[in-house]
Amino acid sequence: MKEYELKYGCNPNQKPASVDIEEGDLPFTVLNGRAGYINLLDALNAWQLVKELKEATGMAAAASFKHVSPAGAAIGLPLDDTMKKIYFCEDTELSPIACAYIRARGADRMSSYGDFAALSEECDETTARFLSKEVSDGVIAPSYSEKALEILRAKRKGTYLVLRMDANYTPKAMESKEVYGVRFHQQRNDVKIDESLLQNIVSENKELPEAARRDLLIAMITAKYTQSNSVVYAKDGQAIGIGAGQQSRIHCTRMAGNKADIWHLRQHPKVLNLPFKEKIRRADRDNAIDVYISDEWEDLLREGSWQEVFTEKPEVLTAEEKKAWLASVRGVSLASDAFFPFGDNIERARKSGVSYIVEAGGSVRDDHVIDTCNRYGIVLIFNGVRLFHH
């Protein structure tokens, strides 16, 4: 198939809309549902991300995309009991690709609501069953087991979008797009992200453990497919905080850091033991956790509100308790898609437990950034590569 007619473009009034390819056939096959413009933007960007994650780490990889940026990305490391609890998948046998998607989806469940999923491996029954319970627009994978396809075809009254990607497809070296009647051409961003980009350690602390190397690769590859400016925090084989599309880099660092903080606070005993009603909807549960952790907790715990989601009124997670919990966090990795212009980014990052940073370098204030890292014993790497994505 060389051309595919879409439901509409970015918005319902933008009709007609289609995608096509100059040479050969489109690299994807629609197995179920009908694709929209944004669906395919998410799917094709997400596929590139998981393909690169698998190549860089040798492990199954998954991504959860919303509005052409990842809400989460991860590799298929096993989940411990705490992770299973915060991702609501206890008492379930999980395959590596299921672990990868559960991590990617669970990193920022508020942003992943209504996502497009990408899998580097065949979608198996376990992953399909997890997807079937979530609010999601579609999935792209190189193949599907017979049972997985049966499960997914039944989702959303049979309209769930299922795409099979040609894993051997290689696009042309040059790419183009049109804006306001003007056509742009550039070489695809085919820079290879691997451990060769982690050699130039410019900080006094040069200890870079294997887990940090892995997480820095995950953070860099995730940033490569995140709308710029972007900053990504990663830990334990997954992105835990993504700041996307901000004009100021410090705002990216704050946004991503706030999301990373929420990920860590979800592991606090008070959050793990929230007394939810048995049949609460998943979206209501996720929203309640988000509000409970936030400074707006009174909106949730006031009389008449907490009864809607809890069997009994939970204790407040105080500001002092949150501060103490986050103060114990260490070993977080961070990647920026361009250089940090000032040390304020480092100051914010270290408050979220960042111990390892990789960025392009090349700022006139590099010396200040290096000095700030040295003050806190943070490992800083200049990779010399800018990863803007627009």
mmCIF file of C-alpha atoms in Angstrom:
data_model
loop_
_atom_site.group_PDB
_atom_site.id
_atom_site.type_symbol
_atom_site.label_atom_id
_atom_site.label_comp_id
_atom_site.label_asym_id
_atom_site.label_seq_id
_atom_site.Cartn_x
_atom_site.Cartn_y
_atom_site.Cartn_z
ATOM 1 C CA MET A 1 0.000 0.000 0.000
ATOM 2 C CA LYS A 2 1.502 3.336 -1.077
ATOM 3 C CA GLU A 3 -1.204 5.652 0.315
ATOM 4 C CA TYR A 4 -3.575 5.574 3.286
ATOM 5 C CA GLU A 5 -6.574 7.847 3.776
ATOM 6 C CA LEU A 6 -6.840 9.253 7.298
ATOM 7 C CA LYS A 7 -9.955 10.086 9.298
ATOM 8 C CA TYR A 8 -8.851 13.736 9.274
ATOM 9 C CA GLY A 9 -5.753 15.834 9.933
ATOM 10 C CA CYS A 10 -4.705 17.323 13.262
ATOM 11 C CA ASN A 11 -8.273 18.580 13.766
ATOM 12 C CA PRO A 12 -11.647 17.314 12.462
ATOM 13 C CA ASN A 13 -12.021 20.303 10.111
ATOM 14 C CA GLN A 14 -8.774 19.408 8.324
ATOM 15 C CA LYS A 15 -10.109 17.160 5.564
ATOM 16 C CA PRO A 16 -9.125 15.450 3.370
ATOM 17 C CA ALA A 17 -6.019 13.948 4.975
ATOM 18 C CA SER A 18 -3.749 11.091 3.974
ATOM 19 C CA VAL A 19 -0.230 9.682 4.201
ATOM 20 C CA ASP A 20 1.814 8.261 1.348
ATOM 21 C CA ILE A 21 5.305 7.130 0.453
ATOM 22 C CA GLU A 22 7.360 7.849 -2.681
ATOM 23 C CA GLU A 23 9.147 4.525 -2.998
ATOM 24 C CA GLY A 24 7.869 1.086 -2.074
ATOM 25 C CA ASP A 25 4.942 0.515 0.283
ATOM 26 C CA LEU A 26 4.031 2.143 3.578
ATOM 27 C CA PRO A 27 6.019 0.402 6.335
ATOM 28 C CA PHE A 28 2.978 -0.280 8.502
ATOM 29 C CA THR A 29 -0.177 -2.364 8.116
ATOM 30 C CA VAL A 30 -3.467 -1.470 9.778
ATOM 31 C CA LEU A 31 -4.729 -4.672 11.423
ATOM 32 C CA ASN A 32 -7.665 -3.053 13.208
ATOM 33 C CA GLY A 33 -9.346 0.337 13.469
ATOM 34 C CA ARG A 34 -8.703 3.427 11.386
ATOM 35 C CA ALA A 35 -5.693 5.695 11.857
ATOM 36 C CA GLY A 36 -5.753 9.439 12.345
ATOM 37 C CA TYR A 37 -3.042 11.995 11.591
ATOM 38 C CA ILE A 38 -1.816 12.326 15.187
ATOM 39 C CA ASN A 39 -2.089 8.547 15.699
ATOM 40 C CA LEU A 40 0.507 7.992 12.990
ATOM 41 C CA LEU A 41 2.767 10.820 14.161
ATOM 42 C CA ASP A 42 2.791 9.201 17.602
ATOM 43 C CA ALA A 43 3.166 5.676 16.227
ATOM 44 C CA LEU A 44 6.084 6.369 13.891
ATOM 45 C CA ASN A 45 7.989 8.498 16.411
ATOM 46 C CA ALA A 46 7.356 5.977 19.182
ATOM 47 C CA TRP A 47 8.481 3.091 16.971
ATOM 48 C CA GLN A 48 11.803 4.807 16.300
ATOM 49 C CA LEU A 49 12.297 5.348 20.034
ATOM 50 C CA VAL A 50 11.701 1.715 21.040
ATOM 51 C CA LYS A 51 13.740 0.414 18.103
ATOM 52 C CA GLU A 52 16.711 2.506 19.239
ATOM 53 C CA LEU A 53 16.240 1.574 22.897
ATOM 54 C CA LYS A 54 16.366 -2.109 21.995
ATOM 55 C CA GLU A 55 19.480 -1.608 19.854
ATOM 56 C CA ALA A 56 21.238 0.385 22.604
ATOM 57 C CA THR A 57 20.378 -1.909 25.528
ATOM 58 C CA GLY A 58 19.693 -5.304 23.960
ATOM 59 C CA MET A 59 16.414 -5.488 25.870
ATOM 60 C CA ALA A 60 12.713 -5.330 25.043
ATOM 61 C CA ALA A 61 11.553 -1.706 24.983
ATOM 62 C CA ALA A 62 8.265 0.167 25.061
ATOM 63 C CA ALA A 63 6.996 3.730 24.920
ATOM 64 C CA SER A 64 3.792 5.551 25.803
ATOM 65 C CA PHE A 65 3.243 8.555 23.506
ATOM 66 C CA LYS A 66 0.921 11.570 23.713
ATOM 67 C CA HIS A 67 0.848 14.476 21.256
ATOM 68 C CA VAL A 68 4.108 13.512 19.547
ATOM 69 C CA SER A 69 6.172 13.279 22.741
ATOM 70 C CA PRO A 70 6.747 10.319 25.051
ATOM 71 C CA ALA A 71 4.902 10.296 28.351
ATOM 72 C CA GLY A 72 7.087 7.326 29.278
ATOM 73 C CA ALA A 73 9.730 4.983 27.889
ATOM 74 C CA ALA A 74 11.333 1.899 29.407
ATOM 75 C CA ILE A 75 13.105 -1.397 28.909
ATOM 76 C CA GLY A 76 11.815 -4.736 30.137
ATOM 77 C CA LEU A 77 13.527 -5.114 33.487
ATOM 78 C CA PRO A 78 11.531 -7.246 35.963
ATOM 79 C CA LEU A 79 9.286 -5.389 38.400
ATOM 80 C CA ASP A 80 9.889 -5.766 42.123
ATOM 81 C CA ASP A 81 6.986 -5.884 44.579
ATOM 82 C CA THR A 82 6.912 -2.106 45.061
ATOM 83 C CA MET A 83 6.881 -1.447 41.318
ATOM 84 C CA LYS A 84 4.108 -4.004 40.815
ATOM 85 C CA LYS A 85 2.076 -2.256 43.479
ATOM 86 C CA ILE A 86 2.469 1.286 42.128
ATOM 87 C CA TYR A 87 1.759 0.004 38.607
ATOM 88 C CA PHE A 88 -1.243 -2.062 39.788
ATOM 89 C CA CYS A 89 -0.124 -5.373 38.323
ATOM 90 C CA GLU A 90 0.330 -7.539 41.403
ATOM 91 C CA ASP A 91 -0.163 -11.315 41.177
ATOM 92 C CA THR A 92 0.487 -11.309 37.432
ATOM 93 C CA GLU A 93 3.178 -13.172 35.500
ATOM 94 C CA LEU A 94 4.795 -10.605 33.231
ATOM 95 C CA SER A 95 6.863 -11.051 30.075
ATOM 96 C CA PRO A 96 9.784 -8.665 29.381
ATOM 97 C CA ILE A 97 7.764 -6.675 26.831
ATOM 98 C CA ALA A 98 4.851 -6.436 29.279
ATOM 99 C CA CYS A 99 7.245 -5.145 31.966
ATOM 100 C CA ALA A 100 8.590 -2.577 29.507
ATOM 101 C CA TYR A 101 5.148 -1.217 28.612
ATOM 102 C CA ILE A 102 3.872 -1.280 32.205
ATOM 103 C CA ARG A 103 6.911 0.787 33.215
ATOM 104 C CA ALA A 104 6.474 3.189 30.298
ATOM 105 C CA ARG A 105 2.744 3.596 30.924
ATOM 106 C CA GLY A 106 3.150 3.864 34.682
ATOM 107 C CA ALA A 107 5.859 6.502 34.862
ATOM 108 C CA ASP A 108 3.375 9.345 34.361
ATOM 109 C CA ARG A 109 -0.103 7.853 34.349
ATOM 110 C CA MET A 110 -1.792 11.249 34.128
ATOM 111 C CA SER A 111 -0.002 12.055 30.865
ATOM 112 C CA SER A 112 -0.295 8.488 29.507
ATOM 113 C CA TYR A 113 -4.094 8.578 29.648
ATOM 114 C CA GLY A 114 -5.257 8.015 26.060
ATOM 115 C CA ASP A 115 -1.758 7.164 24.827
ATOM 116 C CA PHE A 116 -0.372 5.444 21.758
ATOM 117 C CA ALA A 117 1.754 2.445 22.749
ATOM 118 C CA ALA A 118 4.865 1.217 20.954
ATOM 119 C CA LEU A 119 6.504 -2.190 21.502
ATOM 120 C CA SER A 120 9.866 -3.347 20.189
ATOM 121 C CA GLU A 121 8.820 -7.023 20.393
ATOM 122 C CA GLU A 122 5.815 -9.082 19.468
ATOM 123 C CA CYS A 123 2.775 -8.068 21.481
ATOM 124 C CA ASP A 124 1.928 -11.115 23.584
ATOM 125 C CA GLU A 125 -1.236 -11.992 25.456
ATOM 126 C CA THR A 126 0.011 -10.553 28.762
ATOM 127 C CA THR A 127 0.757 -7.158 27.230
ATOM 128 C CA ALA A 128 -2.509 -7.149 25.298
ATOM 129 C CA ARG A 129 -4.508 -7.883 28.450
ATOM 130 C CA PHE A 130 -2.828 -4.983 30.254
ATOM 131 C CA LEU A 131 -3.491 -2.681 27.274
ATOM 132 C CA SER A 132 -7.120 -3.801 27.122
ATOM 133 C CA LYS A 133 -7.750 -2.326 30.586
ATOM 134 C CA GLU A 134 -6.160 1.051 29.887
ATOM 135 C CA VAL A 135 -7.528 4.120 28.116
ATOM 136 C CA SER A 136 -5.380 4.030 24.996
ATOM 137 C CA ASP A 137 -5.794 5.027 21.331
ATOM 138 C CA GLY A 138 -3.633 2.395 19.685
ATOM 139 C CA VAL A 139 -0.506 0.280 19.550
ATOM 140 C CA ILE A 140 2.315 -0.364 17.097
ATOM 141 C CA ALA A 141 4.482 -3.491 17.209
ATOM 142 C CA PRO A 142 6.381 -5.707 14.762
ATOM 143 C CA SER A 143 3.931 -8.592 15.296
ATOM 144 C CA TYR A 144 1.104 -9.893 17.475
ATOM 145 C CA SER A 145 0.313 -13.297 18.861
ATOM 146 C CA GLU A 146 -3.029 -14.692 17.747
ATOM 147 C CA LYS A 147 -4.512 -14.301 21.231
ATOM 148 C CA ALA A 148 -3.133 -10.761 21.630
ATOM 149 C CA LEU A 149 -4.725 -9.679 18.367
ATOM 150 C CA GLU A 150 -8.048 -11.186 19.413
ATOM 151 C CA ILE A 151 -7.955 -9.233 22.700
ATOM 152 C CA LEU A 152 -6.989 -5.929 21.063
ATOM 153 C CA ARG A 153 -9.569 -6.217 18.282
ATOM 154 C CA ALA A 154 -12.275 -6.381 20.959
ATOM 155 C CA LYS A 155 -11.101 -3.160 22.665
ATOM 156 C CA ARG A 156 -13.147 0.053 22.272
ATOM 157 C CA LYS A 157 -16.019 -1.833 20.670
ATOM 158 C CA GLY A 158 -13.752 -3.059 17.922
ATOM 159 C CA THR A 159 -12.282 0.332 16.937
ATOM 160 C CA TYR A 160 -8.922 0.138 18.752
ATOM 161 C CA LEU A 161 -6.100 0.961 16.327
ATOM 162 C CA VAL A 162 -3.602 -1.871 15.854
ATOM 163 C CA LEU A 163 -0.589 -1.307 13.595
ATOM 164 C CA ARG A 164 1.977 -3.861 12.514
ATOM 165 C CA MET A 165 5.339 -2.257 11.721
ATOM 166 C CA ASP A 166 7.833 -3.661 9.232
ATOM 167 C CA ALA A 167 10.820 -4.157 11.546
ATOM 168 C CA ASN A 168 13.179 -4.233 8.538
ATOM 169 C CA TYR A 169 12.057 -0.903 7.110
ATOM 170 C CA THR A 170 14.794 1.698 6.621
ATOM 171 C CA PRO A 171 13.719 5.207 5.563
ATOM 172 C CA LYS A 172 15.614 7.345 3.080
ATOM 173 C CA ALA A 173 18.532 9.409 4.401
ATOM 174 C CA MET A 174 16.765 12.679 3.527
ATOM 175 C CA GLU A 175 13.412 13.710 4.970
ATOM 176 C CA SER A 176 11.105 16.615 4.205
ATOM 177 C CA LYS A 177 7.980 18.348 5.483
ATOM 178 C CA GLU A 178 5.866 21.289 4.400
ATOM 179 C CA VAL A 179 4.894 24.319 6.495
ATOM 180 C CA TYR A 180 2.665 27.054 5.050
ATOM 181 C CA GLY A 181 3.451 25.993 1.506
ATOM 182 C CA VAL A 182 7.207 25.937 2.099
ATOM 183 C CA ARG A 183 9.006 22.596 1.880
ATOM 184 C CA PHE A 184 11.846 21.804 4.288
ATOM 185 C CA HIS A 185 14.537 19.181 3.611
ATOM 186 C CA GLN A 186 17.121 17.757 5.980
ATOM 187 C CA GLN A 187 19.090 14.630 6.676
ATOM 188 C CA ARG A 188 17.307 12.385 9.146
ATOM 189 C CA ASN A 189 18.663 12.559 12.667
ATOM 190 C CA ASP A 190 20.394 9.188 12.469
ATOM 191 C CA VAL A 191 22.991 9.934 15.161
ATOM 192 C CA LYS A 192 23.708 6.683 16.975
ATOM 193 C CA ILE A 193 23.297 6.892 20.722
ATOM 194 C CA ASP A 194 25.529 4.406 22.502
ATOM 195 C CA GLU A 195 28.164 4.321 25.229
ATOM 196 C CA SER A 196 30.676 6.168 23.033
ATOM 197 C CA LEU A 197 28.726 9.321 23.977
ATOM 198 C CA LEU A 198 29.508 8.756 27.663
ATOM 199 C CA GLN A 199 33.299 9.013 27.474
ATOM 200 C CA ASN A 200 33.872 12.742 28.040
ATOM 201 C CA ILE A 201 33.373 13.061 31.798
ATOM 202 C CA VAL A 202 34.194 16.674 32.699
ATOM 203 C CA SER A 203 33.350 16.598 36.423
ATOM 204 C CA GLU A 204 35.734 15.733 39.250
ATOM 205 C CA ASN A 205 33.607 12.674 40.080
ATOM 206 C CA LYS A 206 34.150 10.179 37.271
ATOM 207 C CA GLU A 207 32.504 7.090 38.792
ATOM 208 C CA LEU A 208 29.844 5.931 36.351
ATOM 209 C CA PRO A 209 28.274 2.576 37.293
ATOM 210 C CA GLU A 210 26.742 0.281 34.692
ATOM 211 C CA ALA A 211 23.165 1.029 35.778
ATOM 212 C CA ALA A 212 23.778 4.762 35.322
ATOM 213 C CA ARG A 213 25.229 4.156 31.837
ATOM 214 C CA ARG A 214 22.093 2.254 30.904
ATOM 215 C CA ASP A 215 19.778 4.922 32.315
ATOM 216 C CA LEU A 216 21.696 7.730 30.590
ATOM 217 C CA LEU A 217 21.252 5.937 27.251
ATOM 218 C CA ILE A 218 17.519 5.611 27.951
ATOM 219 C CA ALA A 219 17.294 9.298 28.863
ATOM 220 C CA MET A 220 19.188 10.420 25.727
ATOM 221 C CA ILE A 221 17.155 8.267 23.343
ATOM 222 C CA THR A 222 13.926 9.429 24.974
ATOM 223 C CA ALA A 223 15.021 13.069 24.642
ATOM 224 C CA LYS A 224 15.790 12.479 20.951
ATOM 225 C CA TYR A 225 12.079 11.878 20.305
ATOM 226 C CA THR A 226 10.685 14.477 22.729
ATOM 227 C CA GLN A 227 9.546 17.881 21.449
ATOM 228 C CA SER A 228 12.270 20.408 22.270
ATOM 229 C CA ASN A 229 13.368 21.876 24.548
ATOM 230 C CA SER A 230 13.468 18.623 26.500
ATOM 231 C CA VAL A 231 14.971 17.172 29.666
ATOM 232 C CA VAL A 232 14.550 13.550 30.776
ATOM 233 C CA TYR A 233 15.125 11.955 34.193
ATOM 234 C CA ALA A 234 15.643 8.165 34.245
ATOM 235 C CA LYS A 235 16.087 5.476 36.878
ATOM 236 C CA ASP A 236 15.902 1.680 37.069
ATOM 237 C CA GLY A 237 15.577 1.201 33.325
ATOM 238 C CA GLN A 238 12.881 3.768 32.598
ATOM 239 C CA ALA A 239 12.177 7.440 32.133
ATOM 240 C CA ILE A 240 10.583 8.766 35.333
ATOM 241 C CA GLY A 241 10.184 12.441 34.410
ATOM 242 C CA ILE A 242 9.971 14.080 30.986
ATOM 243 C CA GLY A 243 9.890 17.835 30.432
ATOM 244 C CA ALA A 244 8.871 18.596 26.835
ATOM 245 C CA GLY A 245 8.358 21.550 24.534
ATOM 246 C CA GLN A 246 9.335 24.401 26.848
ATOM 247 C CA GLN A 247 10.964 27.585 25.585
ATOM 248 C CA SER A 248 13.179 27.774 28.687
ATOM 249 C CA ARG A 249 15.417 24.866 29.617
ATOM 250 C CA ILE A 250 15.075 25.476 33.349
ATOM 251 C CA HIS A 251 11.321 25.040 32.958
ATOM 252 C CA CYS A 252 11.963 21.663 31.303
ATOM 253 C CA THR A 253 14.226 20.695 34.186
ATOM 254 C CA ARG A 254 11.611 21.750 36.744
ATOM 255 C CA MET A 255 8.747 20.046 34.933
ATOM 256 C CA ALA A 256 10.635 16.780 34.502
ATOM 257 C CA GLY A 257 11.913 16.981 38.087
ATOM 258 C CA ASN A 258 8.407 17.482 39.451
ATOM 259 C CA LYS A 259 7.231 14.395 37.563
ATOM 260 C CA ALA A 260 10.203 12.397 38.854
ATOM 261 C CA ASP A 261 9.342 13.519 42.390
ATOM 262 C CA ILE A 262 5.778 12.264 41.954
ATOM 263 C CA TRP A 263 7.116 8.901 40.728
ATOM 264 C CA HIS A 264 9.236 8.587 43.865
ATOM 265 C CA LEU A 265 6.473 9.789 46.202
ATOM 266 C CA ARG A 266 4.107 7.156 44.814
ATOM 267 C CA GLN A 267 6.391 4.651 46.534
ATOM 268 C CA HIS A 268 5.856 6.259 49.965
ATOM 269 C CA PRO A 269 4.101 3.843 52.380
ATOM 270 C CA LYS A 270 1.209 6.263 52.875
ATOM 271 C CA VAL A 271 0.550 6.298 49.119
ATOM 272 C CA LEU A 272 1.024 2.541 48.707
ATOM 273 C CA ASN A 273 -1.575 1.946 51.441
ATOM 274 C CA LEU A 274 -4.269 4.398 50.371
ATOM 275 C CA PRO A 275 -7.643 2.714 51.152
ATOM 276 C CA PHE A 276 -9.317 2.892 47.741
ATOM 277 C CA LYS A 277 -12.839 1.670 47.205
ATOM 278 C CA GLU A 278 -12.881 -1.711 45.500
ATOM 279 C CA LYS A 279 -14.566 -0.713 42.227
ATOM 280 C CA ILE A 280 -13.060 2.745 41.739
ATOM 281 C CA ARG A 281 -12.298 3.574 38.102
ATOM 282 C CA ARG A 282 -8.620 3.508 37.175
ATOM 283 C CA ALA A 283 -8.626 7.127 35.999
ATOM 284 C CA ASP A 284 -10.270 8.298 39.255
ATOM 285 C CA ARG A 285 -7.714 6.328 41.278
ATOM 286 C CA ASP A 286 -4.797 7.838 39.352
ATOM 287 C CA ASN A 287 -6.201 11.341 39.699
ATOM 288 C CA ALA A 288 -6.706 10.833 43.437
ATOM 289 C CA ILE A 289 -3.079 9.743 43.892
ATOM 290 C CA ASP A 290 -1.879 12.773 41.949
ATOM 291 C CA VAL A 291 -3.934 15.177 44.077
ATOM 292 C CA TYR A 292 -3.037 13.402 47.349
ATOM 293 C CA ILE A 293 0.677 13.870 46.635
ATOM 294 C CA SER A 294 0.265 17.481 45.510
ATOM 295 C CA ASP A 295 -0.114 20.702 47.479
ATOM 296 C CA GLU A 296 -3.850 20.583 46.646
ATOM 297 C CA TRP A 297 -4.441 17.536 48.871
ATOM 298 C CA GLU A 298 -7.170 19.391 50.782
ATOM 299 C CA ASP A 299 -9.382 19.214 47.668
ATOM 300 C CA LEU A 300 -9.293 15.424 47.960
ATOM 301 C CA LEU A 301 -9.468 14.984 51.729
ATOM 302 C CA ARG A 302 -12.183 17.491 52.540
ATOM 303 C CA GLU A 303 -15.497 16.176 53.868
ATOM 304 C CA GLY A 304 -17.700 14.892 51.086
ATOM 305 C CA SER A 305 -14.794 14.349 48.681
ATOM 306 C CA TRP A 306 -12.694 11.601 50.246
ATOM 307 C CA GLN A 307 -15.770 9.379 50.630
ATOM 308 C CA GLU A 308 -16.061 9.173 46.834
ATOM 309 C CA VAL A 309 -12.767 7.306 46.431
ATOM 310 C CA PHE A 310 -11.696 5.930 49.845
ATOM 311 C CA THR A 311 -13.220 3.538 52.360
ATOM 312 C CA GLU A 312 -11.790 5.677 55.165
ATOM 313 C CA LYS A 313 -10.123 9.072 55.340
ATOM 314 C CA PRO A 314 -6.342 8.773 54.801
ATOM 315 C CA GLU A 315 -3.804 10.649 56.859
ATOM 316 C CA VAL A 316 -2.221 13.666 55.172
ATOM 317 C CA LEU A 317 1.154 13.164 53.520
ATOM 318 C CA THR A 318 2.763 16.222 55.063
ATOM 319 C CA ALA A 319 5.216 18.562 53.392
ATOM 320 C CA GLU A 320 7.840 17.473 55.924
ATOM 321 C CA GLU A 321 7.276 13.794 55.099
ATOM 322 C CA LYS A 322 7.516 14.461 51.371
ATOM 323 C CA LYS A 323 10.701 16.462 51.804
ATOM 324 C CA ALA A 324 12.296 13.746 53.928
ATOM 325 C CA TRP A 325 11.311 11.004 51.454
ATOM 326 C CA LEU A 326 12.733 12.880 48.467
ATOM 327 C CA ALA A 327 15.907 13.771 50.370
ATOM 328 C CA SER A 328 16.789 10.071 50.423
ATOM 329 C CA VAL A 329 16.591 9.700 46.620
ATOM 330 C CA ARG A 330 19.907 9.118 44.848
ATOM 331 C CA GLY A 331 21.187 7.638 41.614
ATOM 332 C CA VAL A 332 18.853 9.345 39.132
ATOM 333 C CA SER A 333 20.236 9.970 35.631
ATOM 334 C CA LEU A 334 19.402 12.991 33.500
ATOM 335 C CA ALA A 335 19.796 13.899 29.832
ATOM 336 C CA SER A 336 19.221 17.277 28.213
ATOM 337 C CA ASP A 337 18.720 17.623 24.461
ATOM 338 C CA ALA A 338 21.123 20.608 24.409
ATOM 339 C CA PHE A 339 23.565 22.342 26.753
ATOM 340 C CA PHE A 340 22.608 23.717 30.140
ATOM 341 C CA PRO A 341 23.212 27.479 29.976
ATOM 342 C CA PHE A 342 23.354 27.988 33.752
ATOM 343 C CA GLY A 343 23.976 26.063 36.955
ATOM 344 C CA ASP A 344 20.368 26.607 38.096
ATOM 345 C CA ASN A 345 19.409 23.478 36.164
ATOM 346 C CA ILE A 346 21.885 21.471 38.238
ATOM 347 C CA GLU A 347 20.539 22.957 41.468
ATOM 348 C CA ARG A 348 17.020 21.849 40.522
ATOM 349 C CA ALA A 349 18.089 18.434 39.253
ATOM 350 C CA ARG A 350 19.990 17.466 42.394
ATOM 351 C CA LYS A 351 16.847 18.122 44.476
ATOM 352 C CA SER A 352 15.281 15.184 42.619
ATOM 353 C CA GLY A 353 18.173 12.852 43.360
ATOM 354 C CA VAL A 354 20.126 13.333 40.123
ATOM 355 C CA SER A 355 23.625 11.891 40.401
ATOM 356 C CA TYR A 356 24.521 11.584 36.690
ATOM 357 C CA ILE A 357 24.018 14.094 33.871
ATOM 358 C CA VAL A 358 24.723 13.976 30.151
ATOM 359 C CA GLU A 359 24.320 17.068 27.980
ATOM 360 C CA ALA A 360 25.832 18.568 24.845
ATOM 361 C CA GLY A 361 28.205 21.070 26.428
ATOM 362 C CA GLY A 362 29.324 24.156 24.539
ATOM 363 C CA SER A 363 27.737 26.899 26.641
ATOM 364 C CA VAL A 364 29.753 30.024 27.454
ATOM 365 C CA ARG A 365 28.884 29.146 31.061
ATOM 366 C CA ASP A 366 30.091 25.526 30.950
ATOM 367 C CA ASP A 367 32.557 26.348 33.730
ATOM 368 C CA HIS A 368 29.713 27.382 36.039
ATOM 369 C CA VAL A 369 27.735 24.231 35.233
ATOM 370 C CA ILE A 370 30.805 22.051 35.914
ATOM 371 C CA ASP A 371 31.519 23.857 39.193
ATOM 372 C CA THR A 372 27.922 23.349 40.334
ATOM 373 C CA CYS A 373 28.136 19.614 39.581
ATOM 374 C CA ASN A 374 31.429 19.380 41.462
ATOM 375 C CA ARG A 375 29.860 21.077 44.483
ATOM 376 C CA TYR A 376 27.379 18.184 44.788
ATOM 377 C CA GLY A 377 29.560 15.334 43.550
ATOM 378 C CA ILE A 378 27.434 14.901 40.404
ATOM 379 C CA VAL A 379 28.983 13.134 37.418
ATOM 380 C CA LEU A 380 28.733 15.401 34.355
ATOM 381 C CA ILE A 381 29.290 14.216 30.782
ATOM 382 C CA PHE A 382 29.521 16.361 27.663
ATOM 383 C CA ASN A 383 28.442 14.256 24.688
ATOM 384 C CA GLY A 384 28.817 17.002 22.064
ATOM 385 C CA VAL A 385 25.473 16.053 20.463
ATOM 386 C CA ARG A 386 22.367 18.228 20.233
ATOM 387 C CA LEU A 387 19.097 16.290 20.020
ATOM 388 C CA PHE A 388 16.491 18.871 19.041
ATOM 389 C CA HIS A 389 13.211 17.426 17.770
ATOM 390 C CA HIS A 390 10.526 19.555 16.108
#
